[in-house]
Short mmCIF file of C-alpha atoms in Angstrom, two decimals:
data_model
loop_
_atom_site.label_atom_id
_atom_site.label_comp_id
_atom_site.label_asym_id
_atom_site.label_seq_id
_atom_site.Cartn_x
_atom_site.Cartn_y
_atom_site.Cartn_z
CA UNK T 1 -44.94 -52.32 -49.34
CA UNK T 2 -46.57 -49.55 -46.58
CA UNK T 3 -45.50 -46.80 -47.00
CA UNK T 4 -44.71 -45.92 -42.85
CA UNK T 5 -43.68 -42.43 -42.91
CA UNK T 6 -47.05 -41.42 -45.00
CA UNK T 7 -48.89 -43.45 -42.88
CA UNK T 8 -47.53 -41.84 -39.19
CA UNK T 9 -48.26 -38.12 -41.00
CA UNK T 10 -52.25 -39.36 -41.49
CA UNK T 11 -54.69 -37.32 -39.25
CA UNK T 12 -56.27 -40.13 -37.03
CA UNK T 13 -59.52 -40.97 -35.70
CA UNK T 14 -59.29 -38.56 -32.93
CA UNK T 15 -59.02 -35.91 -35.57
CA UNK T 16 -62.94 -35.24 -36.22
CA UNK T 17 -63.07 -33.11 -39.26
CA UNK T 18 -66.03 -31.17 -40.93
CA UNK T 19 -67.15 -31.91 -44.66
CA UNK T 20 -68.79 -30.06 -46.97
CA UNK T 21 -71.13 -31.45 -49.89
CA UNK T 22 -73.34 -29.51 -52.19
CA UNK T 23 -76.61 -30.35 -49.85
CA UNK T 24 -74.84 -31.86 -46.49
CA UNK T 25 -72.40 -30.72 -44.12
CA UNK T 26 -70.68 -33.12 -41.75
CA UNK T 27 -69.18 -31.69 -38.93
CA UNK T 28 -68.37 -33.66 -35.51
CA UNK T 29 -71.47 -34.28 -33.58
CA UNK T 30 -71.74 -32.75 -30.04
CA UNK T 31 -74.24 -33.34 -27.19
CA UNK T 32 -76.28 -30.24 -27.89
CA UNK T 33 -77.45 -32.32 -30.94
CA UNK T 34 -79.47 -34.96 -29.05
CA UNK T 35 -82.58 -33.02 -29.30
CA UNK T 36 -82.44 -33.33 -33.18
CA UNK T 37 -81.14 -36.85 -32.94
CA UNK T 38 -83.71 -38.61 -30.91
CA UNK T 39 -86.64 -39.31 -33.45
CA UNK T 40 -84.45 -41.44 -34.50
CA UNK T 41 -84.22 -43.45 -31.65
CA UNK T 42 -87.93 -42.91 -30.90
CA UNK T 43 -89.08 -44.44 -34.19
CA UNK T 44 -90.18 -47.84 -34.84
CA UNK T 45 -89.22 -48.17 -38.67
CA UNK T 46 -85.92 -46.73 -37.80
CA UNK T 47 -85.86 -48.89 -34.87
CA UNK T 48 -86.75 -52.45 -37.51
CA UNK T 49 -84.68 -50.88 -40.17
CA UNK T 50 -81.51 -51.05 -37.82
CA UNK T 51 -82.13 -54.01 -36.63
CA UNK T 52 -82.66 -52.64 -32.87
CA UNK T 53 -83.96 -54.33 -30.19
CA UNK T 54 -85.11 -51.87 -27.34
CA UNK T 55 -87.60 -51.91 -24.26
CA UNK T 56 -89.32 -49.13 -24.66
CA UNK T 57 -88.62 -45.42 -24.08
CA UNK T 58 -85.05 -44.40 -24.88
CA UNK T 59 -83.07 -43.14 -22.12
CA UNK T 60 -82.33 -39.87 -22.97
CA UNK T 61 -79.83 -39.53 -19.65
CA UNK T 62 -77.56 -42.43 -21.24
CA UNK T 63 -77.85 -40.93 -25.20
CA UNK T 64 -76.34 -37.68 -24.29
CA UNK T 65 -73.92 -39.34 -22.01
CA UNK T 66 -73.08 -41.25 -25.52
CA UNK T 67 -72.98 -38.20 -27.13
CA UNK T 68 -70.85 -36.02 -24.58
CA UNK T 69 -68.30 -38.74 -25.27
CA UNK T 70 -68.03 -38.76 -28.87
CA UNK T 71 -65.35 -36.53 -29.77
CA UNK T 72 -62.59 -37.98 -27.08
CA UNK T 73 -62.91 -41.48 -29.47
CA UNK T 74 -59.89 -41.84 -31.23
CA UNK T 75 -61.22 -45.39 -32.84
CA UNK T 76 -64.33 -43.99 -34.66
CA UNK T 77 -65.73 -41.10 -36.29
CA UNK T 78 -69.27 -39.84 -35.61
CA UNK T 79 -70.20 -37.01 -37.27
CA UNK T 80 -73.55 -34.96 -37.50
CA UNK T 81 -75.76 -34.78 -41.33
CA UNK T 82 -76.55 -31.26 -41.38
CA UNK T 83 -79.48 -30.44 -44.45
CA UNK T 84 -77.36 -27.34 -45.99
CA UNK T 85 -80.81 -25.56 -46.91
CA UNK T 86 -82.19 -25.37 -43.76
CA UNK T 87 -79.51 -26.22 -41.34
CA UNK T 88 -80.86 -28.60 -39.65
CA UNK T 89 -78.77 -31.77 -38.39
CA UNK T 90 -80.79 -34.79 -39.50
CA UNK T 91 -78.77 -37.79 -39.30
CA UNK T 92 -75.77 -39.12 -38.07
CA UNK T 93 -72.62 -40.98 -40.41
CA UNK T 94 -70.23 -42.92 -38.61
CA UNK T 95 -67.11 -44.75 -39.35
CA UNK T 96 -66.53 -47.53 -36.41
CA UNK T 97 -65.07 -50.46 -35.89
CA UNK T 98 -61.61 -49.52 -36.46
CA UNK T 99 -59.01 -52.28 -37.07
CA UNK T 100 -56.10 -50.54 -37.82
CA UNK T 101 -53.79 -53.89 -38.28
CA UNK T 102 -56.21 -54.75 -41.58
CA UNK T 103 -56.40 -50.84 -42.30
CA UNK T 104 -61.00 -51.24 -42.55
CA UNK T 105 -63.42 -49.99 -40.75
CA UNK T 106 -67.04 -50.34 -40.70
CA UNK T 107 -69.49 -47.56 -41.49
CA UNK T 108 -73.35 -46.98 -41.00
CA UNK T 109 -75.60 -44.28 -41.18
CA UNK T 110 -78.91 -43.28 -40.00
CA UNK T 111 -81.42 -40.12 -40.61
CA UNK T 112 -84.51 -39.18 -38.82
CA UNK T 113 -87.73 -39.81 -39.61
CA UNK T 114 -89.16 -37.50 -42.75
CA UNK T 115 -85.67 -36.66 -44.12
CA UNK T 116 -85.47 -40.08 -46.48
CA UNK T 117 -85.28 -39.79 -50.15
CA UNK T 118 -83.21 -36.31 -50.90
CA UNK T 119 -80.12 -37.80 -51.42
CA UNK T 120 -78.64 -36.60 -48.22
CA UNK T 121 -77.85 -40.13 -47.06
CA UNK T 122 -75.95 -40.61 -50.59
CA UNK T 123 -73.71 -37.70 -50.24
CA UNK T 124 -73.28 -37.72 -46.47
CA UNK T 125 -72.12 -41.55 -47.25
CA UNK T 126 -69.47 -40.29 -49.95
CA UNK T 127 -68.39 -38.14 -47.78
CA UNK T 128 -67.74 -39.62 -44.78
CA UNK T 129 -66.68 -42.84 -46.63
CA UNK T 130 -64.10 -40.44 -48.80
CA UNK T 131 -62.51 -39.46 -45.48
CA UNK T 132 -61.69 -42.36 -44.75
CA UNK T 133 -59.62 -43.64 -47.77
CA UNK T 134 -58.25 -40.45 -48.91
CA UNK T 135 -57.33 -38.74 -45.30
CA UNK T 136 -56.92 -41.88 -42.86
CA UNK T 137 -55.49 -44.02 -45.27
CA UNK T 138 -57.97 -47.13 -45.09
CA UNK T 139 -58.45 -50.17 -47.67
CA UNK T 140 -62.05 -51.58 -46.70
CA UNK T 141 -64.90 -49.89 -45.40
CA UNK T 142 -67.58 -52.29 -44.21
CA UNK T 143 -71.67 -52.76 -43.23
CA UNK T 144 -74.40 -54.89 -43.05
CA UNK T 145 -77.72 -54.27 -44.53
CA UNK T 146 -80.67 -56.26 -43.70
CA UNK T 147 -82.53 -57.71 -46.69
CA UNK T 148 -85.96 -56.00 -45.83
CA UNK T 149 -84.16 -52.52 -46.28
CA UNK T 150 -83.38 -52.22 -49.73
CA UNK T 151 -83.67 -48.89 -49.76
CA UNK T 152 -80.48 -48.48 -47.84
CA UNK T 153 -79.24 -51.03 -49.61
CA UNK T 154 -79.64 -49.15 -53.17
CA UNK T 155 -77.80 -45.94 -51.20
CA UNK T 156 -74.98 -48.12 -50.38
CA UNK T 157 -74.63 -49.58 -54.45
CA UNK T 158 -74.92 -45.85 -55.60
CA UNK T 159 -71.84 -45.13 -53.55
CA UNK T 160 -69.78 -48.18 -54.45
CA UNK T 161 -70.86 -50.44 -52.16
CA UNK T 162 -70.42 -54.10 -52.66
CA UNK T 163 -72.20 -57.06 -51.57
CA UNK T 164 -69.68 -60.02 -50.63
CA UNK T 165 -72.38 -62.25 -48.81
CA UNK T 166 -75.27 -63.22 -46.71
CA UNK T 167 -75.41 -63.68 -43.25
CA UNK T 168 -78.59 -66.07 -43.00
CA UNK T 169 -81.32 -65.70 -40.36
CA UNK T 170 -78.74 -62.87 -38.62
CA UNK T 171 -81.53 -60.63 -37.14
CA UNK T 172 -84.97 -61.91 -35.00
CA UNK T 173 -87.68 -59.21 -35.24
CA UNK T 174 -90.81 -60.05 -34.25
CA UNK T 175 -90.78 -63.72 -34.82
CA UNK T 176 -89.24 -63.84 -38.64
CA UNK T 177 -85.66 -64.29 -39.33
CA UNK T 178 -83.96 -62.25 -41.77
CA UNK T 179 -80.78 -62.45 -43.79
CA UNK T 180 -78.00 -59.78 -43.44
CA UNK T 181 -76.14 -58.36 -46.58
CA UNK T 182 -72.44 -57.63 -45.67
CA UNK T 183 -71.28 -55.16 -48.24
CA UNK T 184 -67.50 -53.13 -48.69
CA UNK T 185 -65.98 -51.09 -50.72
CA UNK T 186 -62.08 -50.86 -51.13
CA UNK T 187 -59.79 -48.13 -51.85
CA UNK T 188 -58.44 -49.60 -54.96
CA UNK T 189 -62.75 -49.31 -55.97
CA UNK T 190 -62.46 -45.44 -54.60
CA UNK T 191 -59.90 -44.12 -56.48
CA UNK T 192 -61.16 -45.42 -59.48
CA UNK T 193 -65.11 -43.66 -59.43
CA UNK T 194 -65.09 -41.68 -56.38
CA UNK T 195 -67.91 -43.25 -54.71
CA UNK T 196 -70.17 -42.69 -58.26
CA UNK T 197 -69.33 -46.26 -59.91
CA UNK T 198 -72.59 -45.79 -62.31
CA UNK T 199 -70.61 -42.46 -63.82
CA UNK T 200 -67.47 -44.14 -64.10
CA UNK T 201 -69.30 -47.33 -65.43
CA UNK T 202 -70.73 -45.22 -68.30
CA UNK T 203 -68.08 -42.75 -68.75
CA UNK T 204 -68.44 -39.44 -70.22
CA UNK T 205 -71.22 -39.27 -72.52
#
């Protein structure tokens, strides 16, 4: 049974909070970040990684338009990685897709170039991910992965991420085909480890 009256006194999507990890901050993402931002649209792994097809130059007019925009959404949540050592904003985590009559989302997360392997990407990923069962009340958090990132793919698994199936020959880069790994995590799975399922696997030592 919902609970309705717990569910109406939920912040929404159009409530963009800030979040605070141990080497990320999330906070909502503005236009003046663009200038930080746009390696990542200017890079060609970042570019295969995501699976996005582009002609050429980004338009930089149309990225800060997207970005002016961002905090009058009240379906998604983006929100800026900021690198608590240095303060600089290095990524982006966003919850999207909203379907609010299934109570999921979808979720994905980029970082720019030269910022890959620190574990930011983990924790802004609990974080944002957190949010979004414990303060707007979702059940499934969704994303796709494609299978020659498995990188990203391990970042997902670490926290809680679940692969549920393939979608074959989903993406055409450069003449080869590749599969698609759709991948959730529920708030049932949340609750239990927190987005660290190898901890709770284990247990205490």
């Amino acid at each position: 049974m919902v609970d309705h009256a717990r569910r109406a006194t939920r912040p929404g999507f159009l409530d963009k909070p800030t979040l605070r990890g141990e080497r990320v901050l999330l906070r909502p993402v503005t236009v003046d970040d663009v200038p930080a931002l746009l390696p990542m649209f200017r890079d060609a792994e970042a570019s295969r990684l995501t699976g996005s097809h582009g002609d050429g130059e980004p338009d930089e007019a149309q990225i800060r338009t997207w970005y002016e925009t961002r905090g009058a959404q009240d379906d998604r949540l983006d929100l800026a990685v900021v690198e608590l050592t240095t303060g600089n904003v290095v990524g982006e985590a966003v919850l999207n897709a909203w379907d609010p009559g299934n109570e999921s989302c979808g979720f994905r997360i980029c970082l720019v170039p030269g910022t890959y392997g620190h574990g930011l990407g983990t924790e802004a990923t609990r974080l944002i991910v957190g949010h979004g069962f414990e303060e707007l009340g979702l059940h499934r958090v969704s994303l796709e992965v494609y299978a020659f990132n498995p990188r990203a793919r391990r970042v997902y698994e670490k926290a809680g991420f679940v692969a549920e199936g393939v979608l074959r020959d989903a993406l055409l880069w450069e003449g080869e085909r590749v599969d698609a790994v759709v991948m959730s995590i529920l708030a049932p799975e949340w609750f239990r480890h927190r987005g660290r399922p190898e901890a709770a696997e284990h247990g205490p030592a």
